[in-house]
Short mmCIF file of C-alpha atoms in Angstrom, two decimals:
data_model
loop_
_atom_site.label_atom_id
_atom_site.label_comp_id
_atom_site.label_asym_id
_atom_site.label_seq_id
_atom_site.Cartn_x
_atom_site.Cartn_y
_atom_site.Cartn_z
CA UNK A 530 -4.08 -11.38 2.19
CA UNK A 531 -2.40 -8.65 4.38
CA UNK A 532 0.08 -11.41 5.42
CA UNK A 533 3.98 -12.77 4.53
CA UNK A 534 4.94 -16.10 5.71
CA UNK A 535 8.05 -17.68 4.69
CA UNK A 536 10.71 -20.24 6.88
CA UNK A 537 13.43 -17.97 7.53
CA UNK A 538 16.40 -17.52 5.14
CA UNK A 539 14.56 -18.67 2.10
CA UNK A 540 16.01 -17.44 -1.07
CA UNK A 541 11.85 -17.18 -2.07
CA UNK A 542 9.22 -16.10 0.29
CA UNK A 543 5.55 -16.39 -0.68
CA UNK A 544 4.61 -12.88 -0.39
CA UNK A 545 0.50 -11.56 -0.68
CA UNK A 546 -0.69 -11.01 -4.12
CA UNK A 547 -2.31 -7.89 -2.79
CA UNK A 548 1.27 -6.23 -3.65
CA UNK A 549 -0.36 -5.72 -7.09
CA UNK A 550 -3.81 -4.13 -5.25
CA UNK A 551 -5.19 -0.99 -6.03
CA UNK A 552 -8.39 -1.16 -3.72
CA UNK A 553 -11.13 1.31 -3.33
CA UNK A 554 -10.77 2.27 -6.90
CA UNK A 555 -14.38 4.28 -7.19
CA UNK A 556 -16.19 4.81 -10.17
CA UNK A 557 -19.68 7.09 -11.53
CA UNK A 558 -21.40 7.04 -13.95
CA UNK A 559 -24.21 9.26 -14.54
CA UNK A 560 -27.45 8.32 -16.85
CA UNK A 561 -26.43 10.61 -19.36
CA UNK A 562 -22.73 9.45 -19.19
CA UNK A 563 -19.43 10.58 -17.29
CA UNK A 564 -20.11 13.15 -14.71
CA UNK A 565 -17.44 16.28 -14.17
CA UNK A 566 -15.07 14.18 -11.69
CA UNK A 567 -13.15 15.84 -8.46
CA UNK A 568 -11.63 19.10 -10.11
CA UNK A 569 -7.45 18.42 -9.98
CA UNK A 570 -4.22 19.19 -12.49
CA UNK A 571 -4.47 18.41 -16.13
CA UNK A 572 -3.42 14.51 -17.28
CA UNK A 573 0.78 15.06 -18.94
CA UNK A 574 0.90 16.20 -21.57
CA UNK A 575 4.91 15.88 -22.80
CA UNK A 576 4.07 16.98 -26.65
CA UNK A 577 6.57 15.84 -29.40
CA UNK A 578 9.16 14.95 -27.12
CA UNK A 579 12.50 13.93 -28.72
CA UNK A 580 15.14 11.55 -27.53
CA UNK A 581 14.02 8.71 -24.80
CA UNK A 582 16.40 9.79 -21.64
CA UNK A 583 14.65 13.60 -22.01
CA UNK A 584 11.69 11.46 -22.43
CA UNK A 585 11.61 9.84 -19.34
CA UNK A 586 12.95 12.88 -16.99
CA UNK A 587 9.94 15.15 -17.90
CA UNK A 588 8.27 12.15 -16.86
CA UNK A 589 9.74 11.98 -13.94
CA UNK A 590 9.46 15.84 -13.66
CA UNK A 591 6.14 15.71 -14.80
CA UNK A 592 5.28 13.17 -12.63
CA UNK A 593 7.12 14.75 -9.09
CA UNK A 594 5.29 18.20 -9.87
CA UNK A 595 1.76 16.90 -10.16
CA UNK A 596 2.19 15.53 -6.73
CA UNK A 597 3.93 18.39 -5.43
CA UNK A 598 0.94 20.40 -6.22
CA UNK A 599 -1.43 17.83 -5.24
CA UNK A 600 1.13 17.66 -1.28
CA UNK A 601 -0.91 19.36 1.49
CA UNK A 602 -0.74 19.19 5.68
CA UNK A 603 -3.95 15.49 4.66
CA UNK A 604 -2.88 15.48 8.59
CA UNK A 605 -4.91 17.95 10.08
CA UNK A 606 -7.52 17.44 7.92
CA UNK A 607 -7.03 13.72 8.53
CA UNK A 608 -7.15 13.95 12.09
CA UNK A 609 -9.72 16.51 12.74
CA UNK A 610 -12.34 13.90 10.73
CA UNK A 611 -11.15 11.23 14.03
CA UNK A 612 -11.64 14.02 16.38
CA UNK A 613 -15.13 14.50 15.67
CA UNK A 614 -15.98 10.30 14.99
CA UNK A 615 -14.62 10.45 18.60
CA UNK A 616 -16.87 13.40 19.67
CA UNK A 617 -20.10 10.78 17.96
CA UNK A 618 -18.91 7.72 19.79
CA UNK A 619 -18.27 9.26 22.96
CA UNK A 620 -22.40 9.66 23.01
CA UNK A 621 -22.27 6.35 23.88
CA UNK A 622 -20.85 6.30 27.22
CA UNK A 623 -22.35 10.10 28.46
CA UNK A 624 -25.47 9.95 30.78
CA UNK A 625 -26.80 13.14 28.14
CA UNK A 626 -27.39 11.12 24.87
CA UNK A 627 -29.21 7.98 26.79
CA UNK A 628 -30.60 7.40 23.33
CA UNK A 629 -27.03 5.97 22.20
CA UNK A 630 -26.00 4.00 24.53
CA UNK A 631 -23.49 0.83 23.91
CA UNK A 632 -25.19 -2.52 24.54
CA UNK A 633 -24.51 -5.76 24.86
CA UNK A 634 -25.63 -7.84 21.56
CA UNK A 635 -27.15 -11.39 21.67
CA UNK A 636 -25.25 -12.70 19.01
CA UNK A 637 -28.17 -15.91 18.85
CA UNK A 638 -30.95 -14.27 19.32
CA UNK A 639 -30.38 -11.51 16.62
CA UNK A 640 -29.29 -14.14 13.87
CA UNK A 641 -25.90 -13.29 13.69
CA UNK A 642 -23.36 -16.56 13.42
CA UNK A 643 -19.89 -15.82 14.95
CA UNK A 644 -16.70 -17.15 15.82
CA UNK A 645 -13.28 -16.18 17.22
CA UNK A 646 -10.15 -18.65 17.33
CA UNK A 647 -6.98 -17.75 19.03
CA UNK A 648 -3.66 -19.28 18.32
CA UNK A 649 -0.29 -19.02 19.26
CA UNK A 650 1.49 -19.39 15.60
CA UNK A 651 -1.61 -19.67 13.70
CA UNK A 652 -1.56 -23.41 13.86
CA UNK A 653 -2.67 -25.13 17.06
CA UNK A 654 -6.38 -22.76 17.26
CA UNK A 655 -8.57 -22.85 20.05
CA UNK A 656 -12.24 -21.73 19.92
CA UNK A 657 -12.88 -18.42 22.89
CA UNK A 658 -16.18 -16.88 23.23
CA UNK A 659 -16.68 -13.91 21.77
CA UNK A 660 -18.24 -10.19 23.06
CA UNK A 661 -20.10 -7.97 20.99
CA UNK A 662 -21.39 -4.54 21.62
CA UNK A 663 -23.28 -1.53 19.68
CA UNK A 664 -24.37 1.63 19.66
CA UNK A 665 -25.79 3.85 17.40
CA UNK A 666 -25.66 7.95 17.47
CA UNK A 667 -28.19 9.57 14.77
CA UNK A 668 -28.25 13.21 13.52
CA UNK A 669 -31.31 15.69 14.75
CA UNK A 670 -32.82 14.61 11.86
CA UNK A 671 -32.07 11.19 12.13
CA UNK A 672 -31.45 11.16 8.44
CA UNK A 673 -26.70 10.05 9.58
CA UNK A 674 -25.09 8.49 12.04
CA UNK A 675 -22.76 6.46 13.22
CA UNK A 676 -22.96 2.10 13.65
CA UNK A 677 -20.48 2.04 16.54
CA UNK A 678 -19.61 -1.84 16.99
CA UNK A 679 -16.67 -3.75 19.48
CA UNK A 680 -15.90 -7.20 19.52
CA UNK A 681 -13.61 -8.76 22.54
CA UNK A 682 -12.40 -8.49 25.25
CA UNK A 683 -9.10 -10.16 23.42
CA UNK A 684 -6.15 -10.85 26.00
CA UNK A 685 -2.53 -10.67 23.73
CA UNK A 686 0.71 -11.85 25.32
CA UNK A 687 3.05 -11.27 22.51
CA UNK A 688 5.39 -12.94 19.86
CA UNK A 689 2.70 -12.23 16.90
CA UNK A 690 -0.18 -14.30 17.85
CA UNK A 691 -3.14 -14.66 15.81
CA UNK A 692 -7.11 -13.29 16.46
CA UNK A 693 -8.98 -14.55 14.04
CA UNK A 694 -12.49 -13.81 14.15
CA UNK A 695 -15.89 -14.10 11.17
CA UNK A 696 -19.30 -12.25 11.58
CA UNK A 697 -22.09 -12.84 9.67
CA UNK A 698 -24.54 -10.75 9.38
CA UNK A 699 -23.53 -7.28 11.21
CA UNK A 700 -25.58 -4.89 12.52
CA UNK A 701 -27.19 -2.74 9.62
CA UNK A 702 -29.05 0.42 10.17
CA UNK A 703 -31.93 -0.12 8.62
CA UNK A 704 -32.71 3.45 7.32
CA UNK A 705 -29.31 3.52 5.53
CA UNK A 706 -29.25 3.79 1.78
CA UNK A 707 -25.86 4.97 1.44
CA UNK A 708 -22.34 4.32 3.20
CA UNK A 709 -19.86 7.11 3.95
CA UNK A 710 -17.33 6.37 5.84
CA UNK A 711 -16.01 3.52 8.28
CA UNK A 712 -13.50 3.06 11.12
CA UNK A 713 -11.90 -0.45 10.96
CA UNK A 714 -8.78 -0.50 14.35
CA UNK A 715 -8.28 -1.97 17.33
CA UNK A 716 -8.82 0.24 19.97
CA UNK A 717 -8.13 0.08 24.07
CA UNK A 718 -10.31 -0.84 26.84
CA UNK A 719 -11.28 2.90 27.32
CA UNK A 720 -11.53 3.41 23.03
CA UNK A 721 -7.81 4.44 22.26
CA UNK A 722 -6.85 3.77 19.15
CA UNK A 723 -4.38 1.70 19.02
CA UNK A 724 -1.33 1.99 16.17
CA UNK A 725 0.87 -0.61 15.35
CA UNK A 726 2.63 -1.88 17.42
CA UNK A 727 1.81 -2.72 19.61
CA UNK A 728 -1.04 -4.49 16.98
CA UNK A 729 -1.07 -5.50 13.38
CA UNK A 730 -4.54 -5.57 12.20
CA UNK A 731 -3.25 -8.92 9.49
CA UNK A 732 -7.06 -7.68 7.94
CA UNK A 733 -10.69 -6.46 8.19
CA UNK A 734 -12.36 -7.08 5.74
CA UNK A 735 -16.55 -6.32 5.37
CA UNK A 736 -18.45 -8.04 2.20
CA UNK A 737 -21.58 -6.86 1.23
CA UNK A 738 -23.90 -9.53 -0.67
CA UNK A 739 -21.01 -11.97 -1.08
CA UNK A 740 -18.63 -9.74 -2.35
CA UNK A 741 -15.52 -8.95 0.09
CA UNK A 742 -13.32 -5.86 0.63
CA UNK A 743 -16.57 -3.23 0.43
CA UNK A 744 -14.56 -1.88 2.82
CA UNK A 745 -11.26 -3.23 4.75
CA UNK A 746 -8.32 -2.14 7.55
CA UNK A 747 -4.62 -3.89 7.23
CA UNK A 748 -1.05 -3.63 8.62
CA UNK A 749 -0.61 -0.75 6.07
CA UNK A 750 -4.22 1.10 6.66
CA UNK A 751 -2.09 3.47 8.92
CA UNK A 752 -0.50 6.83 7.97
CA UNK A 753 3.14 8.14 8.80
CA UNK A 754 2.39 10.33 11.35
CA UNK A 755 2.58 13.95 9.68
CA UNK A 756 -0.05 12.32 7.89
CA UNK A 757 -2.28 11.42 10.00
CA UNK A 758 -1.10 8.12 11.92
CA UNK A 759 -3.63 6.18 13.24
CA UNK A 760 -6.33 8.67 12.02
CA UNK A 761 -6.41 7.09 8.41
CA UNK A 762 -7.84 3.70 10.19
CA UNK A 763 -10.22 6.45 9.20
CA UNK A 764 -11.35 6.38 5.76
CA UNK A 765 -14.45 8.54 4.60
CA UNK A 766 -15.75 8.45 0.31
CA UNK A 767 -15.95 12.01 -0.65
CA UNK A 768 -18.60 14.70 0.13
CA UNK A 769 -21.45 14.28 -1.76
CA UNK A 770 -20.73 9.88 -2.89
CA UNK A 771 -21.19 7.43 -1.50
CA UNK A 772 -22.01 3.25 -2.01
CA UNK A 773 -25.12 2.35 -1.77
CA UNK A 774 -27.05 -0.23 -0.25
CA UNK A 775 -29.77 -2.24 -0.42
CA UNK A 776 -32.80 -2.39 1.70
CA UNK A 777 -32.35 -6.72 1.26
CA UNK A 778 -28.47 -6.02 1.46
CA UNK A 779 -26.50 -7.70 4.07
CA UNK A 780 -22.75 -8.19 5.03
CA UNK A 781 -20.17 -9.36 7.22
CA UNK A 782 -17.23 -9.42 8.51
CA UNK A 783 -13.64 -10.76 9.56
CA UNK A 784 -10.80 -9.71 10.89
CA UNK A 785 -7.17 -11.05 12.53
CA UNK A 786 -5.34 -9.14 15.28
CA UNK A 787 -1.72 -9.71 15.94
CA UNK A 788 -0.29 -8.77 19.31
CA UNK A 789 3.17 -8.11 17.84
CA UNK A 790 5.02 -7.51 21.04
CA UNK A 791 7.91 -9.57 22.28
CA UNK A 792 7.44 -13.46 23.28
CA UNK A 793 6.53 -13.45 27.25
CA UNK A 794 5.11 -9.73 27.17
CA UNK A 795 2.26 -8.55 30.29
CA UNK A 796 -1.83 -9.45 29.07
CA UNK A 797 -2.85 -6.57 27.43
CA UNK A 798 -6.34 -6.88 26.64
CA UNK A 799 -7.72 -4.72 23.56
CA UNK A 800 -10.65 -4.67 21.27
CA UNK A 801 -11.42 -4.40 17.65
CA UNK A 802 -14.34 -1.10 16.70
CA UNK A 803 -15.31 -1.97 13.42
CA UNK A 804 -17.82 1.15 12.78
CA UNK A 805 -19.68 2.37 9.64
CA UNK A 806 -21.63 5.80 9.55
CA UNK A 807 -24.97 5.64 7.21
CA UNK A 808 -26.68 7.99 5.06
CA UNK A 809 -30.90 8.21 4.28
CA UNK A 810 -29.69 10.98 2.03
CA UNK A 811 -31.00 9.28 -1.70
CA UNK A 812 -29.40 12.62 -3.75
CA UNK A 813 -25.56 11.36 -2.92
CA UNK A 814 -23.94 9.89 -5.61
CA UNK A 815 -23.92 6.44 -5.55
CA UNK A 816 -19.98 5.28 -6.33
CA UNK A 817 -18.97 1.58 -6.83
CA UNK A 818 -15.58 -0.19 -5.54
CA UNK A 819 -12.99 -1.68 -8.38
CA UNK A 820 -10.77 -3.87 -6.25
CA UNK A 821 -7.83 -5.17 -8.41
CA UNK A 822 -6.16 -8.15 -7.22
CA UNK A 823 -3.87 -10.89 -9.11
CA UNK A 824 -4.03 -13.65 -6.14
CA UNK A 825 -3.92 -18.09 -7.09
CA UNK A 826 -6.76 -19.18 -4.81
CA UNK A 827 -4.68 -23.29 -4.62
CA UNK A 828 -2.47 -20.76 -1.10
CA UNK A 829 -3.44 -19.70 2.49
CA UNK A 830 -3.88 -16.23 1.92
CA UNK A 831 -4.71 -16.25 -1.41
CA UNK A 832 -0.11 -15.59 -1.87
CA UNK A 833 1.95 -16.12 -4.21
CA UNK A 834 5.88 -16.70 -4.52
CA UNK A 835 8.38 -14.17 -5.36
CA UNK A 836 12.05 -13.45 -5.11
CA UNK A 837 13.15 -11.98 -1.93
CA UNK A 838 16.42 -10.38 -2.23
CA UNK A 839 16.28 -9.15 -6.14
CA UNK A 840 14.03 -7.01 -7.19
CA UNK A 841 10.31 -7.93 -8.91
CA UNK A 842 7.67 -6.61 -11.54
CA UNK A 843 4.47 -8.12 -11.78
CA UNK A 844 1.21 -6.75 -13.04
CA UNK A 845 -1.99 -7.43 -13.49
CA UNK A 846 -4.34 -6.32 -16.45
CA UNK A 847 -8.31 -6.22 -17.15
CA UNK A 848 -11.35 -4.24 -19.01
CA UNK A 849 -13.27 -1.85 -17.55
CA UNK A 850 -16.68 -3.45 -17.57
CA UNK A 851 -19.16 -0.25 -18.28
CA UNK A 852 -18.64 3.39 -18.46
CA UNK A 853 -17.65 6.04 -15.44
CA UNK A 854 -14.07 7.58 -14.35
CA UNK A 855 -11.64 6.57 -11.68
CA UNK A 856 -13.35 9.22 -8.40
CA UNK A 857 -10.04 11.05 -7.49
CA UNK A 858 -10.07 12.84 -3.30
CA UNK A 859 -5.70 12.50 -1.85
CA UNK A 860 -7.57 14.30 1.52
CA UNK A 861 -9.54 11.33 1.71
CA UNK A 862 -7.29 8.36 0.51
CA UNK A 863 -9.03 7.51 -2.62
CA UNK A 864 -7.61 5.36 -4.65
CA UNK A 865 -5.10 3.97 -2.15
CA UNK A 866 -2.78 0.54 -2.98
CA UNK A 867 -2.86 -2.06 -0.14
CA UNK A 868 0.13 -4.37 0.00
CA UNK A 869 2.73 -4.94 2.29
CA UNK A 870 5.23 -2.70 2.58
CA UNK A 871 9.11 -4.23 3.54
CA UNK A 872 8.25 -5.88 -0.26
CA UNK A 873 7.35 -3.13 -1.84
CA UNK A 874 8.62 -1.23 -4.12
CA UNK A 875 6.26 1.32 -6.11
CA UNK A 876 2.89 1.13 -7.59
CA UNK A 877 1.73 2.16 -11.28
CA UNK A 878 -1.71 2.04 -12.57
CA UNK A 879 -2.09 2.64 -16.71
CA UNK A 880 -4.79 3.34 -18.98
CA UNK A 881 -3.22 0.68 -21.57
CA UNK A 882 -2.65 -2.86 -22.30
CA UNK A 883 0.65 -4.93 -21.29
CA UNK A 884 1.54 -5.27 -24.79
CA UNK A 885 0.59 -1.80 -25.42
CA UNK A 886 3.33 -0.81 -22.22
CA UNK A 887 5.97 -2.81 -23.94
CA UNK A 888 5.05 -6.11 -21.43
CA UNK A 889 4.65 -9.39 -22.70
CA UNK A 890 4.24 -13.45 -21.17
CA UNK A 891 8.34 -13.68 -22.41
CA UNK A 892 9.41 -11.78 -19.73
CA UNK A 893 8.12 -13.82 -16.67
CA UNK A 894 9.77 -16.93 -14.90
CA UNK A 895 8.38 -19.33 -12.47
CA UNK A 896 9.84 -20.03 -9.21
CA UNK A 897 11.83 -22.99 -9.01
CA UNK A 898 10.58 -25.45 -6.27
CA UNK A 899 14.45 -25.87 -5.42
CA UNK A 900 14.15 -21.60 -4.25
CA UNK A 901 11.73 -23.40 -2.48
CA UNK A 902 13.12 -22.75 1.57
CA UNK A 903 13.92 -26.61 2.81
CA UNK A 904 11.35 -27.71 6.04
CA UNK A 905 8.03 -25.21 3.80
CA UNK A 906 5.59 -27.23 3.48
CA UNK A 907 4.97 -24.12 0.37
CA UNK A 908 5.03 -25.50 -3.43
CA UNK A 909 5.40 -23.97 -6.42
CA UNK A 910 2.79 -23.07 -9.05
CA UNK A 911 2.31 -22.16 -12.66
CA UNK A 912 1.03 -19.05 -11.28
CA UNK A 913 4.46 -17.69 -9.01
CA UNK A 914 5.52 -16.11 -11.81
CA UNK A 915 7.77 -12.29 -11.56
CA UNK A 916 9.74 -10.72 -13.98
CA UNK A 917 12.93 -10.36 -13.11
CA UNK A 918 15.21 -7.73 -14.26
CA UNK A 919 18.79 -8.80 -15.09
CA UNK A 920 20.22 -6.28 -18.29
CA UNK A 921 23.13 -3.79 -17.32
CA UNK A 922 23.07 -2.35 -14.39
CA UNK A 923 19.37 -0.84 -13.95
CA UNK A 924 17.01 -1.30 -11.18
CA UNK A 925 13.85 -3.52 -11.16
CA UNK A 926 12.00 -0.02 -11.44
CA UNK A 927 14.40 1.79 -14.01
CA UNK A 928 14.68 -1.57 -16.21
CA UNK A 929 10.53 -0.99 -15.98
CA UNK A 930 10.86 2.38 -17.04
CA UNK A 931 12.94 2.10 -19.72
CA UNK A 932 10.85 -1.12 -21.14
CA UNK A 933 7.00 1.54 -20.65
CA UNK A 934 9.24 5.04 -21.72
CA UNK A 935 9.52 2.84 -25.51
CA UNK A 936 6.63 1.52 -26.04
CA UNK A 937 3.17 2.19 -27.56
CA UNK A 938 1.01 3.90 -24.99
CA UNK A 939 4.55 4.92 -23.16
CA UNK A 940 4.26 7.01 -20.06
CA UNK A 941 1.32 9.02 -21.60
CA UNK A 942 -0.61 6.25 -20.41
CA UNK A 943 0.32 6.60 -16.32
CA UNK A 944 -3.36 7.17 -14.33
CA UNK A 945 -2.38 6.86 -11.24
CA UNK A 946 0.61 5.86 -8.94
CA UNK A 947 2.97 5.51 -5.36
CA UNK A 948 6.61 5.67 -4.97
CA UNK A 949 7.45 5.38 -1.91
CA UNK A 950 10.31 8.28 -0.63
CA UNK A 951 11.50 8.80 2.78
CA UNK A 952 11.89 12.51 3.04
CA UNK A 953 7.93 12.91 2.07
CA UNK A 954 5.75 12.03 5.04
CA UNK A 955 3.07 11.40 2.27
CA UNK A 956 5.21 8.87 0.57
CA UNK A 957 6.85 7.40 3.67
CA UNK A 958 6.13 3.30 3.18
CA UNK A 959 7.82 2.47 6.48
CA UNK A 960 8.33 3.89 9.75
CA UNK A 961 11.42 3.60 12.11
CA UNK A 962 9.41 2.74 16.23
CA UNK A 963 12.01 2.72 19.44
CA UNK A 964 11.78 -0.03 21.38
CA UNK A 965 9.69 -0.18 25.05
CA UNK A 966 10.47 -1.84 28.01
CA UNK A 967 8.47 -2.69 31.26
CA UNK A 968 9.98 -0.01 33.27
CA UNK A 969 8.07 2.59 34.10
CA UNK A 970 8.86 4.83 31.98
CA UNK A 971 6.08 2.20 29.75
CA UNK A 972 2.25 2.08 32.68
CA UNK A 973 0.04 0.16 30.26
CA UNK A 974 0.55 -2.70 28.78
CA UNK A 975 -0.66 -1.44 25.26
CA UNK A 976 2.79 0.28 25.46
CA UNK A 977 5.35 -2.59 26.61
CA UNK A 978 7.82 -4.84 24.75
CA UNK A 979 7.93 -3.01 21.33
CA UNK A 980 10.51 -4.03 18.59
CA UNK A 981 12.69 -1.83 17.75
CA UNK A 982 11.88 -1.85 13.73
CA UNK A 983 10.56 -0.76 10.52
CA UNK A 984 6.59 -1.22 10.56
CA UNK A 985 4.32 -0.25 7.47
CA UNK A 986 2.55 2.89 6.82
CA UNK A 987 0.27 3.49 4.22
CA UNK A 988 1.63 6.13 1.59
CA UNK A 989 0.00 8.19 -0.99
CA UNK A 990 -1.54 7.45 -4.13
CA UNK A 991 -1.34 10.46 -6.70
CA UNK A 992 -2.77 10.71 -10.03
CA UNK A 993 -2.28 13.19 -12.58
CA UNK A 994 -5.83 13.80 -14.06
CA UNK A 995 -9.35 12.52 -14.64
CA UNK A 996 -9.13 9.39 -15.48
CA UNK A 997 -12.13 8.61 -17.32
CA UNK A 998 -13.28 5.08 -19.51
CA UNK A 999 -15.58 3.18 -21.44
CA UNK A 1000 -16.67 -0.26 -21.10
CA UNK A 1001 -13.64 -2.55 -22.74
CA UNK A 1002 -10.66 -0.01 -22.39
CA UNK A 1003 -6.95 -1.66 -20.56
CA UNK A 1004 -6.47 -1.21 -17.36
CA UNK A 1005 -2.21 -2.13 -16.50
CA UNK A 1006 -1.52 -1.60 -12.70
CA UNK A 1007 2.39 -3.02 -11.62
CA UNK A 1008 4.37 -3.56 -8.32
CA UNK A 1009 7.90 -3.54 -7.91
CA UNK A 1010 7.96 -6.15 -5.37
CA UNK A 1011 11.90 -6.77 -3.19
CA UNK A 1012 13.19 -6.83 0.41
CA UNK A 1013 13.37 -3.47 1.73
CA UNK A 1014 17.20 -3.90 2.94
CA UNK A 1015 16.34 -2.31 6.46
CA UNK A 1016 14.77 -5.36 7.41
CA UNK A 1017 17.66 -7.95 6.42
CA UNK A 1018 20.09 -5.85 8.08
CA UNK A 1019 20.98 -8.77 10.18
CA UNK A 1020 19.74 -11.65 7.85
CA UNK A 1021 17.85 -13.35 10.55
CA UNK A 1022 14.04 -11.91 9.16
CA UNK A 1023 12.72 -12.30 12.46
CA UNK A 1024 11.19 -8.46 12.67
CA UNK A 1025 7.62 -7.99 13.66
CA UNK A 1026 6.52 -6.52 10.24
CA UNK A 1027 8.65 -9.57 8.53
CA UNK A 1028 5.18 -12.02 10.07
#
């Protein structure tokens, strides 16, 4: 899901269907009906706008105004939350807290099924032993706390090697009634949270009772530095909310990590930390997670074939199964959108069907097999389809907005969006990272041999107010896809962020 794989110098790429995934949409319904949402600005009120160009302009202005009104220094909040997390974790190493010590887990004795395989190229895989450590830290009343779990050590030597791990079931606290936060991130031996580069979190997925993606991290989980950087690996539920757990619930974890430093780099030892904050407070408001994605189940990592150098439009649609609302809390990254930022040029979520937005199936074209690069094993399938606007001089985004603006539902139906914009830290989805070497300037292995390139950052999803819904109400999530030209300057397609 968090992967892009292809043969280089191809006209078409196998790209992750997660480009359409808006994950961590949280839905809440009370016994007596819908509960009030997090306060925010009212929905877009467009009134009787006249000609379409003026209408589109005003919608663009309203959307920008909404984002600006919500735009704050979320970085300070997120760094403070991470500092609190690290302070709690420090108790695991402190003699002042003997009740909270790291302990090695005998996985066989505790009924945990674990696997770890390493591969230099995602082809030839070698089984390796997996160490597991855990530590419990509770508050004074024993009503909440953190379950810290650390896997490893892993040893990487760069060149985008692969570390595949799965664990079932994961440790959980017996008094946990809710999960209120997660932190899934690669760390050094002394617990420093590693950025990307040097380690790419291909994915870290927690599944509950067989349902995947209750919590997750990916290569695009890190924010731009101004918005929190690696602190964004820590994601909290908005205050007063929690994901409910039953006593019989169990959860599993699988993750893949890549050492993205240059080939032949000095050996780097690192770990994966997967921590969950739990609460026994029965008064929390339970939320569920609506995770929308378009997946083809017959290809590795559930990918679809899309054009590389032609911008394309894809969408996912459906109907809500029950009454509720989308919980909106920008500082907590709720909701959030996962994609491969090298290929993502925007996401828009609408309370309407595709047909009501002017998106019909006759727009779609299938990726031809002739476009799959020679030597690739990829086979074009019926679901490898997208809309490639080729009318006039409009970009794919302009063509999309033109069509929606003239549709039955129009832009009034817009609810949430993410539009990449380099000039705004919260909208920046690619960061340039300077290269490093093995000189004395970079004494630690994890600091060495970074590729000078552009790397994924998460970006901020904004919504224009409460999104209330009833059973049967339509939703459509739209993405514009296309290779960022900054990663295609030499045509080699060999940058770490394109692997």
